[in-house]
Amino acid sequence: MSGGETSGPAAVPAGEPGTRTGAGPAPVRTEPERRGYPLYEFVLTATLMFTVVTIIRWVLDPASPFALGNLHLALLVVGALAGALVLGLIRSPWGRCSGGHMNPAVTLALWLLRAFPGRGVPVYVVAQLCGSVAGTALARLAWGPAVARVGYGAAAAAPSWSAGAVFAAEGGCMVLVTLMIGFFLAHPAHERWFPLALALLICAIIALLGPLSGGSANPARQFGPVLMSGDTAGLWIYLAAPAVGAALGAAGHHLASRPRGPSR
């Protein structure tokens, strides 16, 4: 796949990593670094990556009996399955405890949106990146050389796309994700629809941008596969672009939410 997995907001009041009421998709109830929630993020991200690489192994490996010859159809199937997977992980017990981010850019976005404590960001990011490596390695152990034939599931840009175009596309995806998170944070009455909306957005990112920029929009999505494959030449784009997109999306959300003065 050329997937883009992100996961739902663990929304908490600004600067207050305590309880949260409402029907939000994945509330963080206490300080994440004190309750083992980074371990949950590690397991969730490892599960995500193992399953994603497994899907790619069966759908995109030419030697697979389930391989789809049409790339666009294959990525649509991968996107639909990845979206459903993220939806399930967000709603899982561990996902509801940790927030089910599974994406360093989402963790960064939530902090910038004042919905996640800053002191929890570094440990969450480390847990997610380590989970990416663990999940990819587990898929290699489970499926053998077939995983290497599909590049360990790493996202790959079209040869005709420049580094700048890939950066813009990957960052733009995260801008959309961040704005969507901000919308649901600002409208808690609709939060129950967040996981489904995110799953649909993930499917669209993979299906539409997979053949072009790679459609990752998640540093953890790319980190493990690239390290396992050894081809790290363009890794910086897939690490930096989503972070920049998260910052731009959060800035856009705060700008749109700024109270307007009385009209004259």
mmCIF file of C-alpha atoms in Angstrom:
data_model
loop_
_atom_site.group_PDB
_atom_site.id
_atom_site.type_symbol
_atom_site.label_atom_id
_atom_site.label_comp_id
_atom_site.label_asym_id
_atom_site.label_seq_id
_atom_site.Cartn_x
_atom_site.Cartn_y
_atom_site.Cartn_z
ATOM 1 C CA MET A 1 0.000 0.000 0.000
ATOM 2 C CA SER A 2 0.856 3.646 -0.085
ATOM 3 C CA GLY A 3 -1.186 4.236 2.947
ATOM 4 C CA GLY A 4 -2.024 7.226 5.065
ATOM 5 C CA GLU A 5 -3.137 6.221 8.493
ATOM 6 C CA THR A 6 -3.990 8.638 11.073
ATOM 7 C CA SER A 7 -6.109 8.272 14.153
ATOM 8 C CA GLY A 8 -8.593 10.084 16.260
ATOM 9 C CA PRO A 9 -8.268 12.807 18.794
ATOM 10 C CA ALA A 10 -7.773 12.096 22.423
ATOM 11 C CA ALA A 11 -9.384 15.380 23.214
ATOM 12 C CA VAL A 12 -8.919 16.992 26.594
ATOM 13 C CA PRO A 13 -9.422 20.564 27.731
ATOM 14 C CA ALA A 14 -6.525 22.845 26.945
ATOM 15 C CA GLY A 15 -3.717 22.367 29.419
ATOM 16 C CA GLU A 16 -5.744 19.853 31.404
ATOM 17 C CA PRO A 17 -4.797 16.206 30.864
ATOM 18 C CA GLY A 18 -7.550 14.993 33.135
ATOM 19 C CA THR A 19 -11.055 13.760 32.554
ATOM 20 C CA ARG A 20 -13.297 14.541 29.660
ATOM 21 C CA THR A 21 -17.002 14.027 29.316
ATOM 22 C CA GLY A 22 -19.052 13.400 26.228
ATOM 23 C CA ALA A 23 -19.148 10.762 23.533
ATOM 24 C CA GLY A 24 -15.809 11.589 21.931
ATOM 25 C CA PRO A 25 -14.088 8.870 19.953
ATOM 26 C CA ALA A 26 -11.121 8.248 22.213
ATOM 27 C CA PRO A 27 -10.847 10.280 25.399
ATOM 28 C CA VAL A 28 -7.598 10.409 27.355
ATOM 29 C CA ARG A 29 -8.629 10.190 30.980
ATOM 30 C CA THR A 30 -5.311 10.799 32.730
ATOM 31 C CA GLU A 31 -1.793 11.919 31.990
ATOM 32 C CA PRO A 32 -0.607 9.605 29.199
ATOM 33 C CA GLU A 33 2.958 9.249 30.440
ATOM 34 C CA ARG A 34 1.780 8.109 33.900
ATOM 35 C CA ARG A 35 -0.658 5.407 32.899
ATOM 36 C CA GLY A 36 1.247 3.397 30.337
ATOM 37 C CA TYR A 37 -0.659 4.895 27.424
ATOM 38 C CA PRO A 38 2.515 5.145 25.308
ATOM 39 C CA LEU A 39 2.673 1.348 25.532
ATOM 40 C CA TYR A 40 -0.850 1.233 24.135
ATOM 41 C CA GLU A 41 0.251 3.504 21.287
ATOM 42 C CA PHE A 42 3.184 1.177 20.618
ATOM 43 C CA VAL A 43 0.905 -1.876 20.407
ATOM 44 C CA LEU A 44 -1.755 -0.092 18.353
ATOM 45 C CA THR A 45 0.805 1.235 15.862
ATOM 46 C CA ALA A 46 2.508 -2.166 15.638
ATOM 47 C CA THR A 47 -0.875 -3.784 14.984
ATOM 48 C CA LEU A 48 -1.659 -1.171 12.364
ATOM 49 C CA MET A 49 1.632 -1.656 10.542
ATOM 50 C CA PHE A 50 1.576 -5.438 10.716
ATOM 51 C CA THR A 51 -1.900 -5.478 9.203
ATOM 52 C CA VAL A 52 -1.133 -2.834 6.581
ATOM 53 C CA VAL A 53 2.008 -4.644 5.402
ATOM 54 C CA THR A 54 0.053 -7.906 5.384
ATOM 55 C CA ILE A 55 -2.664 -6.369 3.207
ATOM 56 C CA ILE A 56 -0.044 -5.026 0.819
ATOM 57 C CA ARG A 57 1.713 -8.388 0.708
ATOM 58 C CA TRP A 58 -1.456 -10.114 -0.509
ATOM 59 C CA VAL A 59 -2.913 -7.385 -2.713
ATOM 60 C CA LEU A 60 0.163 -5.932 -4.435
ATOM 61 C CA ASP A 61 2.645 -8.807 -4.599
ATOM 62 C CA PRO A 62 2.478 -10.165 -8.188
ATOM 63 C CA ALA A 63 3.088 -13.681 -6.860
ATOM 64 C CA SER A 64 0.074 -13.525 -4.548
ATOM 65 C CA PRO A 65 -3.073 -15.433 -5.610
ATOM 66 C CA PHE A 66 -5.076 -12.380 -4.480
ATOM 67 C CA ALA A 67 -2.990 -9.798 -6.355
ATOM 68 C CA LEU A 68 -4.918 -7.116 -8.205
ATOM 69 C CA GLY A 69 -3.369 -6.166 -11.510
ATOM 70 C CA ASN A 70 -4.989 -2.728 -11.632
ATOM 71 C CA LEU A 71 -3.025 -0.437 -9.308
ATOM 72 C CA HIS A 72 -5.883 1.988 -8.778
ATOM 73 C CA LEU A 73 -8.279 -0.798 -7.849
ATOM 74 C CA ALA A 74 -5.661 -2.351 -5.571
ATOM 75 C CA LEU A 75 -5.104 0.923 -3.735
ATOM 76 C CA LEU A 76 -8.838 1.445 -3.390
ATOM 77 C CA VAL A 77 -9.098 -1.965 -1.719
ATOM 78 C CA VAL A 78 -6.087 -1.227 0.464
ATOM 79 C CA GLY A 79 -7.522 2.155 1.394
ATOM 80 C CA ALA A 80 -10.894 0.713 2.331
ATOM 81 C CA LEU A 81 -9.307 -1.998 4.481
ATOM 82 C CA ALA A 82 -6.876 0.459 6.094
ATOM 83 C CA GLY A 83 -9.691 2.865 6.902
ATOM 84 C CA ALA A 84 -11.744 0.081 8.462
ATOM 85 C CA LEU A 85 -8.694 -1.031 10.447
ATOM 86 C CA VAL A 86 -8.070 2.451 11.843
ATOM 87 C CA LEU A 87 -11.755 2.762 12.712
ATOM 88 C CA GLY A 88 -11.573 -0.483 14.683
ATOM 89 C CA LEU A 89 -8.343 0.441 16.466
ATOM 90 C CA ILE A 90 -9.678 3.844 17.503
ATOM 91 C CA ARG A 91 -12.773 2.224 18.987
ATOM 92 C CA SER A 92 -10.826 -0.565 20.698
ATOM 93 C CA PRO A 93 -10.390 -0.377 24.501
ATOM 94 C CA TRP A 94 -6.719 0.564 24.195
ATOM 95 C CA GLY A 95 -7.498 3.053 21.448
ATOM 96 C CA ARG A 96 -10.059 4.769 23.632
ATOM 97 C CA CYS A 97 -7.555 4.933 26.497
ATOM 98 C CA SER A 98 -4.531 6.272 24.611
ATOM 99 C CA GLY A 99 -6.481 8.211 22.005
ATOM 100 C CA GLY A 100 -5.509 5.840 19.204
ATOM 101 C CA HIS A 101 -3.279 8.392 17.468
ATOM 102 C CA MET A 102 -0.904 5.913 15.762
ATOM 103 C CA ASN A 103 0.554 8.889 13.932
ATOM 104 C CA PRO A 104 3.157 11.351 15.272
ATOM 105 C CA ALA A 105 1.657 14.130 13.148
ATOM 106 C CA VAL A 106 -1.756 13.578 14.748
ATOM 107 C CA THR A 107 -0.198 13.754 18.214
ATOM 108 C CA LEU A 108 1.523 16.989 17.216
ATOM 109 C CA ALA A 109 -1.704 18.355 15.750
ATOM 110 C CA LEU A 110 -3.663 17.589 18.918
ATOM 111 C CA TRP A 111 -1.057 19.380 21.005
ATOM 112 C CA LEU A 112 -1.161 22.407 18.697
ATOM 113 C CA LEU A 113 -4.953 22.321 18.906
ATOM 114 C CA ARG A 114 -4.573 22.432 22.716
ATOM 115 C CA ALA A 115 -6.248 19.046 23.061
ATOM 116 C CA PHE A 116 -3.239 17.019 24.232
ATOM 117 C CA PRO A 117 -0.578 17.757 26.869
ATOM 118 C CA GLY A 118 2.768 18.797 25.437
ATOM 119 C CA ARG A 119 4.708 16.639 27.874
ATOM 120 C CA GLY A 120 3.062 13.576 26.358
ATOM 121 C CA VAL A 121 4.120 14.324 22.774
ATOM 122 C CA PRO A 122 7.744 13.042 22.768
ATOM 123 C CA VAL A 123 6.975 9.728 24.461
ATOM 124 C CA TYR A 124 3.972 9.134 22.202
ATOM 125 C CA VAL A 125 6.047 9.842 19.081
ATOM 126 C CA VAL A 126 8.807 7.456 20.184
ATOM 127 C CA ALA A 127 6.237 4.758 20.970
ATOM 128 C CA GLN A 128 4.588 5.163 17.565
ATOM 129 C CA LEU A 129 7.857 5.033 15.618
ATOM 130 C CA CYS A 130 9.036 1.989 17.558
ATOM 131 C CA GLY A 131 5.660 0.356 17.000
ATOM 132 C CA SER A 132 6.049 0.960 13.276
ATOM 133 C CA VAL A 133 9.371 -0.882 13.220
ATOM 134 C CA ALA A 134 8.026 -3.722 15.363
ATOM 135 C CA GLY A 135 4.911 -4.220 13.268
ATOM 136 C CA THR A 136 6.847 -4.192 10.002
ATOM 137 C CA ALA A 137 9.435 -6.627 11.366
ATOM 138 C CA LEU A 138 6.667 -8.941 12.573
ATOM 139 C CA ALA A 139 5.116 -8.920 9.103
ATOM 140 C CA ARG A 140 8.492 -9.854 7.624
ATOM 141 C CA LEU A 141 8.763 -12.764 10.043
ATOM 142 C CA ALA A 142 5.222 -13.875 9.270
ATOM 143 C CA TRP A 143 5.298 -13.648 5.466
ATOM 144 C CA GLY A 144 8.967 -13.991 4.588
ATOM 145 C CA PRO A 145 10.526 -12.686 1.361
ATOM 146 C CA ALA A 146 7.131 -11.724 -0.073
ATOM 147 C CA VAL A 147 7.213 -8.656 2.163
ATOM 148 C CA ALA A 148 10.546 -7.605 0.687
ATOM 149 C CA ARG A 149 9.096 -7.935 -2.818
ATOM 150 C CA VAL A 150 6.593 -5.169 -2.009
ATOM 151 C CA GLY A 151 9.235 -2.964 -0.393
ATOM 152 C CA TYR A 152 8.029 -3.772 3.126
ATOM 153 C CA GLY A 153 4.922 -1.781 2.300
ATOM 154 C CA ALA A 154 6.754 1.543 2.044
ATOM 155 C CA ALA A 155 4.946 4.357 0.253
ATOM 156 C CA ALA A 156 6.561 5.346 -3.026
ATOM 157 C CA ALA A 157 6.041 8.469 -5.107
ATOM 158 C CA ALA A 158 5.558 8.388 -8.857
ATOM 159 C CA PRO A 159 8.864 8.897 -10.710
ATOM 160 C CA SER A 160 7.420 11.974 -12.413
ATOM 161 C CA TRP A 161 6.746 13.700 -9.105
ATOM 162 C CA SER A 162 9.412 16.017 -7.706
ATOM 163 C CA ALA A 163 10.361 16.122 -4.034
ATOM 164 C CA GLY A 164 8.580 19.453 -3.712
ATOM 165 C CA ALA A 165 5.351 18.079 -5.163
ATOM 166 C CA VAL A 166 5.455 15.056 -2.869
ATOM 167 C CA PHE A 167 6.124 17.298 0.142
ATOM 168 C CA ALA A 168 3.198 19.554 -0.757
ATOM 169 C CA ALA A 169 0.815 16.638 -1.267
ATOM 170 C CA GLU A 170 1.795 14.823 1.921
ATOM 171 C CA GLY A 171 1.658 18.016 3.941
ATOM 172 C CA GLY A 172 -1.651 18.982 2.374
ATOM 173 C CA CYS A 173 -3.191 15.675 3.436
ATOM 174 C CA MET A 174 -2.255 16.395 7.035
ATOM 175 C CA VAL A 175 -3.681 19.897 6.796
ATOM 176 C CA LEU A 176 -7.033 18.324 5.916
ATOM 177 C CA VAL A 177 -6.767 15.768 8.719
ATOM 178 C CA THR A 178 -5.907 18.472 11.254
ATOM 179 C CA LEU A 179 -8.734 20.733 10.150
ATOM 180 C CA MET A 180 -11.129 17.812 10.432
ATOM 181 C CA ILE A 181 -9.885 17.029 13.943
ATOM 182 C CA GLY A 182 -10.295 20.674 14.870
ATOM 183 C CA PHE A 183 -13.844 20.694 13.569
ATOM 184 C CA PHE A 184 -14.857 17.726 15.689
ATOM 185 C CA LEU A 185 -13.107 19.149 18.738
ATOM 186 C CA ALA A 186 -15.061 22.368 18.276
ATOM 187 C CA HIS A 187 -18.344 20.497 17.748
ATOM 188 C CA PRO A 188 -18.390 17.782 20.422
ATOM 189 C CA ALA A 189 -22.021 16.918 19.671
ATOM 190 C CA HIS A 190 -20.832 15.375 16.398
ATOM 191 C CA GLU A 191 -17.720 13.610 17.728
ATOM 192 C CA ARG A 192 -19.225 10.150 17.410
ATOM 193 C CA TRP A 193 -18.863 10.545 13.638
ATOM 194 C CA PHE A 194 -15.142 11.296 13.794
ATOM 195 C CA PRO A 195 -13.786 7.740 13.398
ATOM 196 C CA LEU A 196 -16.005 7.084 10.372
ATOM 197 C CA ALA A 197 -15.110 10.410 8.771
ATOM 198 C CA LEU A 198 -11.426 9.691 9.335
ATOM 199 C CA ALA A 199 -11.731 6.205 7.855
ATOM 200 C CA LEU A 200 -13.312 7.647 4.707
ATOM 201 C CA LEU A 201 -10.610 10.309 4.455
ATOM 202 C CA ILE A 202 -7.896 7.672 4.821
ATOM 203 C CA CYS A 203 -9.451 5.625 2.038
ATOM 204 C CA ALA A 204 -9.578 8.681 -0.222
ATOM 205 C CA ILE A 205 -5.955 9.659 0.505
ATOM 206 C CA ILE A 206 -4.673 6.183 -0.296
ATOM 207 C CA ALA A 207 -6.821 5.657 -3.385
ATOM 208 C CA LEU A 208 -6.189 9.088 -4.913
ATOM 209 C CA LEU A 209 -2.650 9.957 -3.833
ATOM 210 C CA GLY A 210 -1.206 6.465 -3.467
ATOM 211 C CA PRO A 211 -0.095 6.290 -7.113
ATOM 212 C CA LEU A 212 1.212 9.880 -7.009
ATOM 213 C CA SER A 213 2.824 11.019 -3.743
ATOM 214 C CA GLY A 214 2.500 7.699 -1.928
ATOM 215 C CA GLY A 215 -0.441 8.836 0.196
ATOM 216 C CA SER A 216 1.202 8.250 3.564
ATOM 217 C CA ALA A 217 0.425 11.365 5.660
ATOM 218 C CA ASN A 218 1.837 9.518 8.666
ATOM 219 C CA PRO A 219 5.528 9.406 9.667
ATOM 220 C CA ALA A 220 4.979 6.110 11.490
ATOM 221 C CA ARG A 221 3.382 4.644 8.381
ATOM 222 C CA GLN A 222 6.644 5.134 6.490
ATOM 223 C CA PHE A 223 9.276 4.856 9.212
ATOM 224 C CA GLY A 224 9.322 1.098 9.832
ATOM 225 C CA PRO A 225 9.014 -0.017 6.193
ATOM 226 C CA VAL A 226 11.759 2.343 5.031
ATOM 227 C CA LEU A 227 14.156 1.291 7.779
ATOM 228 C CA MET A 228 13.502 -2.376 7.043
ATOM 229 C CA SER A 229 13.989 -1.916 3.299
ATOM 230 C CA GLY A 230 17.120 0.214 3.732
ATOM 231 C CA ASP A 231 15.997 2.769 1.133
ATOM 232 C CA THR A 232 15.904 5.936 3.249
ATOM 233 C CA ALA A 233 16.577 8.488 0.508
ATOM 234 C CA GLY A 234 13.179 10.204 0.645
ATOM 235 C CA LEU A 235 12.284 9.413 4.224
ATOM 236 C CA TRP A 236 12.762 13.012 5.355
ATOM 237 C CA ILE A 237 9.810 14.096 3.197
ATOM 238 C CA TYR A 238 7.429 11.607 4.800
ATOM 239 C CA LEU A 239 8.631 12.604 8.273
ATOM 240 C CA ALA A 240 8.673 16.375 7.840
ATOM 241 C CA ALA A 241 5.739 17.050 5.519
ATOM 242 C CA PRO A 242 3.007 15.698 7.844
ATOM 243 C CA ALA A 243 4.474 17.683 10.759
ATOM 244 C CA VAL A 244 4.402 20.868 8.693
ATOM 245 C CA GLY A 245 0.864 20.032 7.580
ATOM 246 C CA ALA A 246 -0.210 19.546 11.199
ATOM 247 C CA ALA A 247 1.212 22.957 12.130
ATOM 248 C CA LEU A 248 -0.473 24.678 9.179
ATOM 249 C CA GLY A 249 -3.771 22.938 9.825
ATOM 250 C CA ALA A 250 -3.722 23.891 13.508
ATOM 251 C CA ALA A 251 -2.891 27.494 12.596
ATOM 252 C CA GLY A 252 -5.771 27.525 10.132
ATOM 253 C CA HIS A 253 -8.143 26.142 12.746
ATOM 254 C CA HIS A 254 -7.150 28.763 15.321
ATOM 255 C CA LEU A 255 -7.461 31.514 12.721
ATOM 256 C CA ALA A 256 -10.935 30.369 11.696
ATOM 257 C CA SER A 257 -11.983 30.034 15.350
ATOM 258 C CA ARG A 258 -10.767 33.493 16.334
ATOM 259 C CA PRO A 259 -13.635 35.618 17.667
ATOM 260 C CA ARG A 260 -14.599 38.379 15.275
ATOM 261 C CA GLY A 261 -15.204 41.870 16.473
ATOM 262 C CA PRO A 262 -18.614 43.519 16.197
ATOM 263 C CA SER A 263 -19.506 44.722 12.750
ATOM 264 C CA ARG A 264 -19.967 48.439 12.183
#
